[in-house]
XYZ file of C-alpha atoms in Angstrom:
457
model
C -10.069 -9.763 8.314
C -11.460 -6.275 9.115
C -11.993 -4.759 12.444
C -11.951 -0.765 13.438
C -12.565 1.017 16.089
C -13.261 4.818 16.507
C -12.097 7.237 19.147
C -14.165 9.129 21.275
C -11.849 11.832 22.315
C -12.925 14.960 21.064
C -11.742 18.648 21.136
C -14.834 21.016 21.937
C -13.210 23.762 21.385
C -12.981 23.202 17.419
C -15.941 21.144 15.662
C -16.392 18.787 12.700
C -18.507 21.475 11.048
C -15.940 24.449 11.128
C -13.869 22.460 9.696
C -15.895 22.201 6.130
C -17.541 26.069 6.956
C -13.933 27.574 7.901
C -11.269 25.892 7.338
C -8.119 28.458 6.858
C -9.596 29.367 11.052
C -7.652 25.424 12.122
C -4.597 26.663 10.511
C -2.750 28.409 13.285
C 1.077 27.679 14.366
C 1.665 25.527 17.238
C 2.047 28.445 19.702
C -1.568 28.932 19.596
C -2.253 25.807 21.434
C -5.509 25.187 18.998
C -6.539 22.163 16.740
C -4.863 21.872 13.393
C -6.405 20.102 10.278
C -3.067 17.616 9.453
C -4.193 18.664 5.378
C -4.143 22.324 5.792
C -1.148 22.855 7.826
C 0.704 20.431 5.285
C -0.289 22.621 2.383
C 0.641 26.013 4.643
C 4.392 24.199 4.894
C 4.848 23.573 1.837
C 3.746 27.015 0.157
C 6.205 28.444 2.617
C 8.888 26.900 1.483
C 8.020 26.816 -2.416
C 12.066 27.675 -3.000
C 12.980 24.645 -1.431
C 13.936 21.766 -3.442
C 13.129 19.118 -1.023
C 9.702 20.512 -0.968
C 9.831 20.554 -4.567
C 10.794 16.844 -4.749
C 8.086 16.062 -2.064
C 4.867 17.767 -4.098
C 3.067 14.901 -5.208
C 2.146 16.499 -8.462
C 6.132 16.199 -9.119
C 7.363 12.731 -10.333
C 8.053 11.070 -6.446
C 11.443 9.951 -6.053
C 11.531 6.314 -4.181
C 12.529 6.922 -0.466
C 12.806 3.282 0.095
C 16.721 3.764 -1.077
C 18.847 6.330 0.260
C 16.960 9.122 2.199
C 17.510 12.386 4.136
C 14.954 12.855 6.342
C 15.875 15.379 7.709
C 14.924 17.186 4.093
C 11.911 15.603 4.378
C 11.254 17.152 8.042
C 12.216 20.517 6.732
C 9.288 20.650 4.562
C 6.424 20.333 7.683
C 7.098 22.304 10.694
C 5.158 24.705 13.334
C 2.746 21.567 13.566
C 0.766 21.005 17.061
C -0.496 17.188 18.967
C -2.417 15.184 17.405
C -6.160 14.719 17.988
C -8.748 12.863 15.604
C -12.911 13.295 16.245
C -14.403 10.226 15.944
C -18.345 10.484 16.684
C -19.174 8.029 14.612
C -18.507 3.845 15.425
C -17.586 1.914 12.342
C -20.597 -0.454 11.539
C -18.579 -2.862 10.843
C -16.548 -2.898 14.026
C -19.785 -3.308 15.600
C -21.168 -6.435 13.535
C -17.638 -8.158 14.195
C -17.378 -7.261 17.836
C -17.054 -10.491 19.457
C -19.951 -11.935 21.987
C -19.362 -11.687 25.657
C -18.717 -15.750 25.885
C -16.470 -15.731 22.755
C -13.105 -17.177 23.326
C -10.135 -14.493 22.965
C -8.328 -14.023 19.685
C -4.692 -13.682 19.662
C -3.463 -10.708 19.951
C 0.366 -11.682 18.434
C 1.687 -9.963 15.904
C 5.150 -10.434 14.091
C 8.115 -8.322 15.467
C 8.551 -4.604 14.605
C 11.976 -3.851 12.898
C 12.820 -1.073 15.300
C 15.605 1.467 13.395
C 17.712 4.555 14.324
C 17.576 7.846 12.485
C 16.456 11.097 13.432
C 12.482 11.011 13.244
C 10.350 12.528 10.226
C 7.951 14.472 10.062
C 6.446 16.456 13.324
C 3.134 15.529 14.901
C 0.273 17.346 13.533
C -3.466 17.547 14.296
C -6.247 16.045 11.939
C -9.664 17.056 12.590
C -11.715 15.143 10.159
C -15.469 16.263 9.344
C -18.177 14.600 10.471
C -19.312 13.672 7.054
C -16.329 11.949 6.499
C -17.580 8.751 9.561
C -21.130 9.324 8.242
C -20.430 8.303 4.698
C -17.961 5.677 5.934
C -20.751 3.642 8.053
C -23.155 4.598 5.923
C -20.926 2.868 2.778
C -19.938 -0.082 4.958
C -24.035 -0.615 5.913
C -24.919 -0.579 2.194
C -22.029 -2.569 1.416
C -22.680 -5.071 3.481
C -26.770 -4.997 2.773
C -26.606 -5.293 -0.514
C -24.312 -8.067 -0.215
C -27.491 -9.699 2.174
C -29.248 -8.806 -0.391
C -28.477 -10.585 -3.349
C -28.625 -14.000 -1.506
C -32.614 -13.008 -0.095
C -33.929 -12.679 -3.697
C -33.380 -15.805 -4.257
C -36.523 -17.310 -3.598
C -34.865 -20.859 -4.052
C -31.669 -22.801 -4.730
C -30.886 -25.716 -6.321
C -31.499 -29.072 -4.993
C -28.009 -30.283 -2.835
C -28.082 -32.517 -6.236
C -27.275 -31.975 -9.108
C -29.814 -33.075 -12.093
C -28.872 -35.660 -14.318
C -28.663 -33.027 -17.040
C -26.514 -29.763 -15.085
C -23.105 -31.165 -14.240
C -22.546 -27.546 -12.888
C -24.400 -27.503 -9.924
C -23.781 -28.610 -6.265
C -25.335 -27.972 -2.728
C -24.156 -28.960 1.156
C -27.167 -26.496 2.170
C -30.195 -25.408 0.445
C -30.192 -21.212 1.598
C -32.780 -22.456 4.828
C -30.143 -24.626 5.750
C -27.563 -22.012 5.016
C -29.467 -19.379 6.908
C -29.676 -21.951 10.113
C -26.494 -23.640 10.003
C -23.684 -20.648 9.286
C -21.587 -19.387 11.587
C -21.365 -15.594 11.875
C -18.133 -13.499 12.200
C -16.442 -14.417 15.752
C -14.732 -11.837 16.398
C -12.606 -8.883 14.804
C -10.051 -10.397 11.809
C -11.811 -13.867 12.451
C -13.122 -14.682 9.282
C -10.536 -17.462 9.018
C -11.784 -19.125 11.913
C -15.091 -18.399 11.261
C -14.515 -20.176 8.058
C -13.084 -22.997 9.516
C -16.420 -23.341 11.906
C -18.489 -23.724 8.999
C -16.541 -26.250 6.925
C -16.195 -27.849 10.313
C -20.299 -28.120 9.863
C -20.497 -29.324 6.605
C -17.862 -32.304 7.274
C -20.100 -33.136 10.329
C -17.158 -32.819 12.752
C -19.026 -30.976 15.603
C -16.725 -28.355 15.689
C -16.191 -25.848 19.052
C -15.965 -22.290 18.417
C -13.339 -22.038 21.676
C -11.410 -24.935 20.455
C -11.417 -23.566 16.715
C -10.513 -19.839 17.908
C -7.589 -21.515 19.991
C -6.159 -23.631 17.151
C -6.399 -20.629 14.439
C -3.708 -18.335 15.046
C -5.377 -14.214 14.326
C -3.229 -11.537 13.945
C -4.881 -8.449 15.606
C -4.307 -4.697 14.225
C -2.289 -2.630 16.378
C -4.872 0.098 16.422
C -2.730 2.412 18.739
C 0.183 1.800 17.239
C 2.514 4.731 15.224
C 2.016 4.139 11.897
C 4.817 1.794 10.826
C 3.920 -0.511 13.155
C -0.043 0.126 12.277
C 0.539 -0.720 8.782
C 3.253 -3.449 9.358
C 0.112 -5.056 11.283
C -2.691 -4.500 8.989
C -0.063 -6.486 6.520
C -0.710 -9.496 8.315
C -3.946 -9.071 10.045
C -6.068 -11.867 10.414
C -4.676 -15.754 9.431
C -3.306 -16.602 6.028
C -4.469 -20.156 4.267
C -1.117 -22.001 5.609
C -2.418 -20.716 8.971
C -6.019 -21.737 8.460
C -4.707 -25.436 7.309
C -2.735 -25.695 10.418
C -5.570 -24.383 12.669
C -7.915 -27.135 10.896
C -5.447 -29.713 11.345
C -5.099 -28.785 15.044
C -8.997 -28.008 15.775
C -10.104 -31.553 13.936
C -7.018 -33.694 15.707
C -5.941 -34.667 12.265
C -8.913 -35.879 11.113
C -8.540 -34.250 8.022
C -6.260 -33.399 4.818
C -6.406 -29.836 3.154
C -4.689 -28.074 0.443
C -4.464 -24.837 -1.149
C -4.836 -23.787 -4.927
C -3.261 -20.777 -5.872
C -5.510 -18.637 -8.576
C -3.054 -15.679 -8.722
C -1.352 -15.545 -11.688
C -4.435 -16.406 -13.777
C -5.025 -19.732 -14.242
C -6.550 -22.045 -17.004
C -9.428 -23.558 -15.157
C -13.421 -23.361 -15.642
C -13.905 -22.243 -11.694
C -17.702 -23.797 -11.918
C -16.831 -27.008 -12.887
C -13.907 -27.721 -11.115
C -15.167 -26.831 -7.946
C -18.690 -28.635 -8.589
C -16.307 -31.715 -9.487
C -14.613 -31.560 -5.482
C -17.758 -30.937 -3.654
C -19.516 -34.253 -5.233
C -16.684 -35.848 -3.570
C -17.295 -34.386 0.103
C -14.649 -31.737 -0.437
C -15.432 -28.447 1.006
C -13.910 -25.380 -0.369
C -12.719 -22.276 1.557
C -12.261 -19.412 -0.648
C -9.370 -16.557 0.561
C -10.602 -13.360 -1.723
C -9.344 -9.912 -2.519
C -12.615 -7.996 -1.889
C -10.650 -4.314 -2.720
C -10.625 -6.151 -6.349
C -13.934 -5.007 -6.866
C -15.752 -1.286 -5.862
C -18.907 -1.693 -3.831
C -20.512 1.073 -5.097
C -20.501 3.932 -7.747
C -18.250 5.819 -5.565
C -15.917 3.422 -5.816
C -15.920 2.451 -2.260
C -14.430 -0.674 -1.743
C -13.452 -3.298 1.266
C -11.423 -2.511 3.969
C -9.388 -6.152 3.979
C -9.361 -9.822 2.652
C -11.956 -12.191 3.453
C -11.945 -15.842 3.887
C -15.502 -17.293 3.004
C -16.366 -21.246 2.866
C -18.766 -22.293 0.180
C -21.503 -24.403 0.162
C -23.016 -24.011 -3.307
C -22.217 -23.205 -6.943
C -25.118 -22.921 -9.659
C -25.977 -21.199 -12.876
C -26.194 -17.655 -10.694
C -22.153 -18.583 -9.876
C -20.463 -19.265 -6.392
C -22.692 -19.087 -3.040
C -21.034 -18.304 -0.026
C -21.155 -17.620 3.695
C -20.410 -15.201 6.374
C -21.853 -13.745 4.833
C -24.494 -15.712 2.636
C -24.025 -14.183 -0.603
C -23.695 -15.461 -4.053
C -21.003 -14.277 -6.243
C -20.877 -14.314 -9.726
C -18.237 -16.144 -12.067
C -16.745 -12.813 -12.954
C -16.613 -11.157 -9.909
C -15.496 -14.148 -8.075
C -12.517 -14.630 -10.567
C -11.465 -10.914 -9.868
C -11.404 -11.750 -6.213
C -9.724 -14.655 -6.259
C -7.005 -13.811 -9.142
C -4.999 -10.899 -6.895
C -1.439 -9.749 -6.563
C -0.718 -10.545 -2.718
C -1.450 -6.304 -1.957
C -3.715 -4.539 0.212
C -5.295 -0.771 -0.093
C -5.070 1.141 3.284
C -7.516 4.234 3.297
C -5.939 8.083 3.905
C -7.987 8.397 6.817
C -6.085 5.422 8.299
C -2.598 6.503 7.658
C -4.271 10.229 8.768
C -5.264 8.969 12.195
C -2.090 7.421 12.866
C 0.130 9.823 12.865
C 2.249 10.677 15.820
C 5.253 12.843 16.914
C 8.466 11.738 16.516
C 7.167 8.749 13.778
C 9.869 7.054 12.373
C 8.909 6.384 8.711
C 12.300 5.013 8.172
C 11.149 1.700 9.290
C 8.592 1.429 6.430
C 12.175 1.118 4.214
C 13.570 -1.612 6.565
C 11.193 -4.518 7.089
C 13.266 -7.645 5.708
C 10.197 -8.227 3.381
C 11.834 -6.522 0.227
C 8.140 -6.128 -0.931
C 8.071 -2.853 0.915
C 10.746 -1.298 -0.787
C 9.540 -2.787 -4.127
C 5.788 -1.282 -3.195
C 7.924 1.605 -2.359
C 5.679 2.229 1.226
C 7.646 4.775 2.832
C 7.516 6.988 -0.574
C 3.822 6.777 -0.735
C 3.343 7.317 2.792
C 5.569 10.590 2.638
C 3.727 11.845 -0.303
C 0.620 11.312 1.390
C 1.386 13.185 4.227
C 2.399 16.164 2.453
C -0.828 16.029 -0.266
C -3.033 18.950 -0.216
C -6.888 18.537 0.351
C -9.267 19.674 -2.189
C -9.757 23.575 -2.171
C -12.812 24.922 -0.497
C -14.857 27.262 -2.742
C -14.874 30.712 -1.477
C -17.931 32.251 0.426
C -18.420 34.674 -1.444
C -19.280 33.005 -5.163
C -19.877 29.528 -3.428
C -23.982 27.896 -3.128
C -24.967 24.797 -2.241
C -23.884 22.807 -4.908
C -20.679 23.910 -4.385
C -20.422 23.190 -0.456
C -22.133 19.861 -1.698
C -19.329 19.036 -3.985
C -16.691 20.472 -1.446
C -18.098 18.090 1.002
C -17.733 15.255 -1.389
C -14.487 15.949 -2.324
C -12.802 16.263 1.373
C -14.770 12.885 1.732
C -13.091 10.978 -1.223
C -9.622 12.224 0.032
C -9.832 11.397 3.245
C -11.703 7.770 2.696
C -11.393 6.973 -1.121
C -7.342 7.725 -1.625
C -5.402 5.199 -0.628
C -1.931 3.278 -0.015
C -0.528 -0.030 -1.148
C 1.122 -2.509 1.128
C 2.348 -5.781 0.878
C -0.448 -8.706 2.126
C 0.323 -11.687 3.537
C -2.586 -13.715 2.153
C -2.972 -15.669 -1.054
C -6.008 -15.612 -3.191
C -7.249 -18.580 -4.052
C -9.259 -21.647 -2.766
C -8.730 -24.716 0.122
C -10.305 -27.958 0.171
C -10.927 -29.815 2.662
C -11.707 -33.227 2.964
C -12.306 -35.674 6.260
C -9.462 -38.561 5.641
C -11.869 -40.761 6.310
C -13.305 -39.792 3.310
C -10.531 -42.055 1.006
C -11.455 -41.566 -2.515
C -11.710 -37.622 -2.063
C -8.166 -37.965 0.312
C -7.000 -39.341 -2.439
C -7.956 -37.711 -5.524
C -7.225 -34.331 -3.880
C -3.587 -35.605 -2.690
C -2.842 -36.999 -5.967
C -4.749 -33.475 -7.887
C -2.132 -31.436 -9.763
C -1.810 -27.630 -9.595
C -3.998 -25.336 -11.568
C -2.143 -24.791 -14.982
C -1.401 -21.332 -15.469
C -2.913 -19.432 -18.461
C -1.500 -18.692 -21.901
């Protein structure tokens, strides 16, 4: 469900690398008509006005009051002023924008997205200008590429899986597609926030039910992000972006003409339930299961990087080595894949997102007003606010500073911009779909008659 894209627009006047090498030169008032890092002139207004106490109440090293109740923000707009346009430097295409871009003769995803709650108030804070180093992109693709290779990875080491049989002896293991098969037979990502459909394409191939990537794409409703949106609607879109696992069911449904019965098992609160065998125990009936994971449950790295959305992956195998996947082919382990799929209904969106966003006249107000009561319970507009007014990591001075310390500087400014992040309600469930042809009536059956996971002790 992730998709990016990077703009090109850039400001020659003020470069990524004066912004690590000399930062206090982008902090300048508006009247100057010159670029303004959005971190710096945040931490200018807010040393200026030290004696107020709305800037008091807005340091984030202060307990944060919730601004999804009763708000004045006007007191909020006092804190940020002189502030300029804004402008964001983006030489650097996301990778993964790029591996999800769709092919010149695939179908067109829906670009729909639920209705903004529009509101009235006096806006928030003023536009500002964010002029983000370079290293900041670089270390972005460069964490998505590794992410995504050693995910690649794992499943080419395997030399061999298991038979699509089970021995006599292993009642734990299960195969549609041996990895060759896999390998020759999965469909890659469609399109941006199409893992859903993509999903659906695949179990579509397992069932044998000659499936049509224009027909599937049709029938699958996919939310789009709203890229160039303000940020309210931005984030009110990456809420929903993509297709949830009532909307894949309904897309199947549509896409196979009814020709076949699905349901979803919720994993989230924990369940009592031995993932292995109870999946094994569906596919030797022709089920096929479609798993919707949290993949910000688990870091990617040793930085801590970790997903930028959801994922919806079908599976074709489970063994000893724990759940294999596609799209891609990977093969999760028990403990991992039990982090993924046992997830509070939430999704992490990155600083540098809410960053690039920002635009005059934003009214954060709406943030407090969606009639999902989840975002005043997450309490969105209060972490956006505090967000906004957070001060960057201090550069070392040139005089006592050496490489190590630019080096950790560097670092730093990259794990606040891409490593700090917010939480927003998602619309998705974690947990697993099977599917089943209804032609297929001992697994239609057993699966309509199947009760719900129990929940743990």
């Amino acid at each position: 469900m992730s998709s990016e894209k990077a703009d090109s627009s850039r400001d020659p006047d003020v470069t990524s690398s004066d912004f690590l090498q000399h930062p206090s030169k982008l902090v300048r008032s508006a009247s100057d008509n010159c670029n303004l890092a959005l971190c710096w002139a945040i931490g200018q207004s807010v040393s200026k006005t030290n004696s107020s106490a709305a800037a008091e109440e807005a340091k984030p090293s202060q307990k944060r009051c919730n601004l999804s109740g009763s708000i004045s923000l006007q007191e909020i707009a006092s804190v940020v002023s002189n502030t300029a346009s804004l402008h964001v430097c983006s030489d650097v295409k996301s990778s993964t924008h790029q591996s999800q871009t769709s092919k010149s003769n695939s179908p067109q995803i829906s670009t729909n997205c639920p209705p903004v709650y529009s509101t009235a108030g006096a806006s928030c804070l003023k536009q500002t200008d964010i002029q983000i180093p370079s290293t900041v992109f670089e270390e972005k693709a460069t964490s998505e590429t590794i992410a995504k290779d050693e995910m690649n990875q794992t499943a080419s080491n395997k030399t061999e899986l298991a038979s699509k049989e089970s021995s006599d002896n292993d009642d734990q293991v299960f195969f549609f597609w041996n990895q060759e098969e896999a390998e020759e037979k999965q469909v890659e990502q469609i399109g941006a926030s199409a893992c859903g459909a993509t999903a659906i394409l695949n179990v579509m191939n397992v069932l044998d039910l000659k499936p049509d990537l224009r027909t599937v794409a049709s029938a699958v409703k996919t939310f789009q992000r709203a890229e160039d949106a303000p940020l309210p609607e931005y984030l009110f879109s990456r809420s929903v972006a993509g297709v949830t696992h009532e909307g894949l069911i309904q897309g199947l449904e549509k896409a196979t003409n009814d020709s076949v019965y699905a349901r979803f098992f919720a994993f989230y609160p924990k369940r009592k339930v031995d993932i292995r065998e109870w999946l094994v125990s569906w596919m030797r009936l022709g089920i096929v299961p479609l798993a919707t994971l949290n993949l910000q449950a688990i870091p990617v790295n040793e930085d801590g990087d970790i997903h930028d959305a959801w994922h919806h992956q079908m599976i074709y195998g489970v063994d000893q080595d724990g759940i294999h996947m596609c799209n891609p082919i990977i093969a999760e382990t028990i403990d991992r894949i039990q982090l993924q799929l046992c997830s509070e209904s939430v999704l992490l969106v990155r600083r540098f997102d809410v960053l690039k966003r920002w635009h005059k006249n934003t009214n954060l107000s709406a943030l407090a007003l969606h009639e999902d009561a989840r975002w005043r319970d997450l309490d969105v507009l209060g972490q956006a606010v505090d967000m906004l007014l957070d001060d960057p990591p201090n550069k070392p001075s040139s005089e006592n500073s050496d490489g190590d310390d630019d080096s950790r500087y560097e670092k730093e400014l990259t794990d606040w911009f891409m490593r700090s992040h917010i939480s927003i309600p998602a619309a998705y469930t974690s947990g697993i779909t099977l599917i089943v042809r209804k032609d297929n009536e001992k697994g239609c059956h057993k699966l309509k008659e199947a009760c719900d996971l129990p929940l743990e002790d």
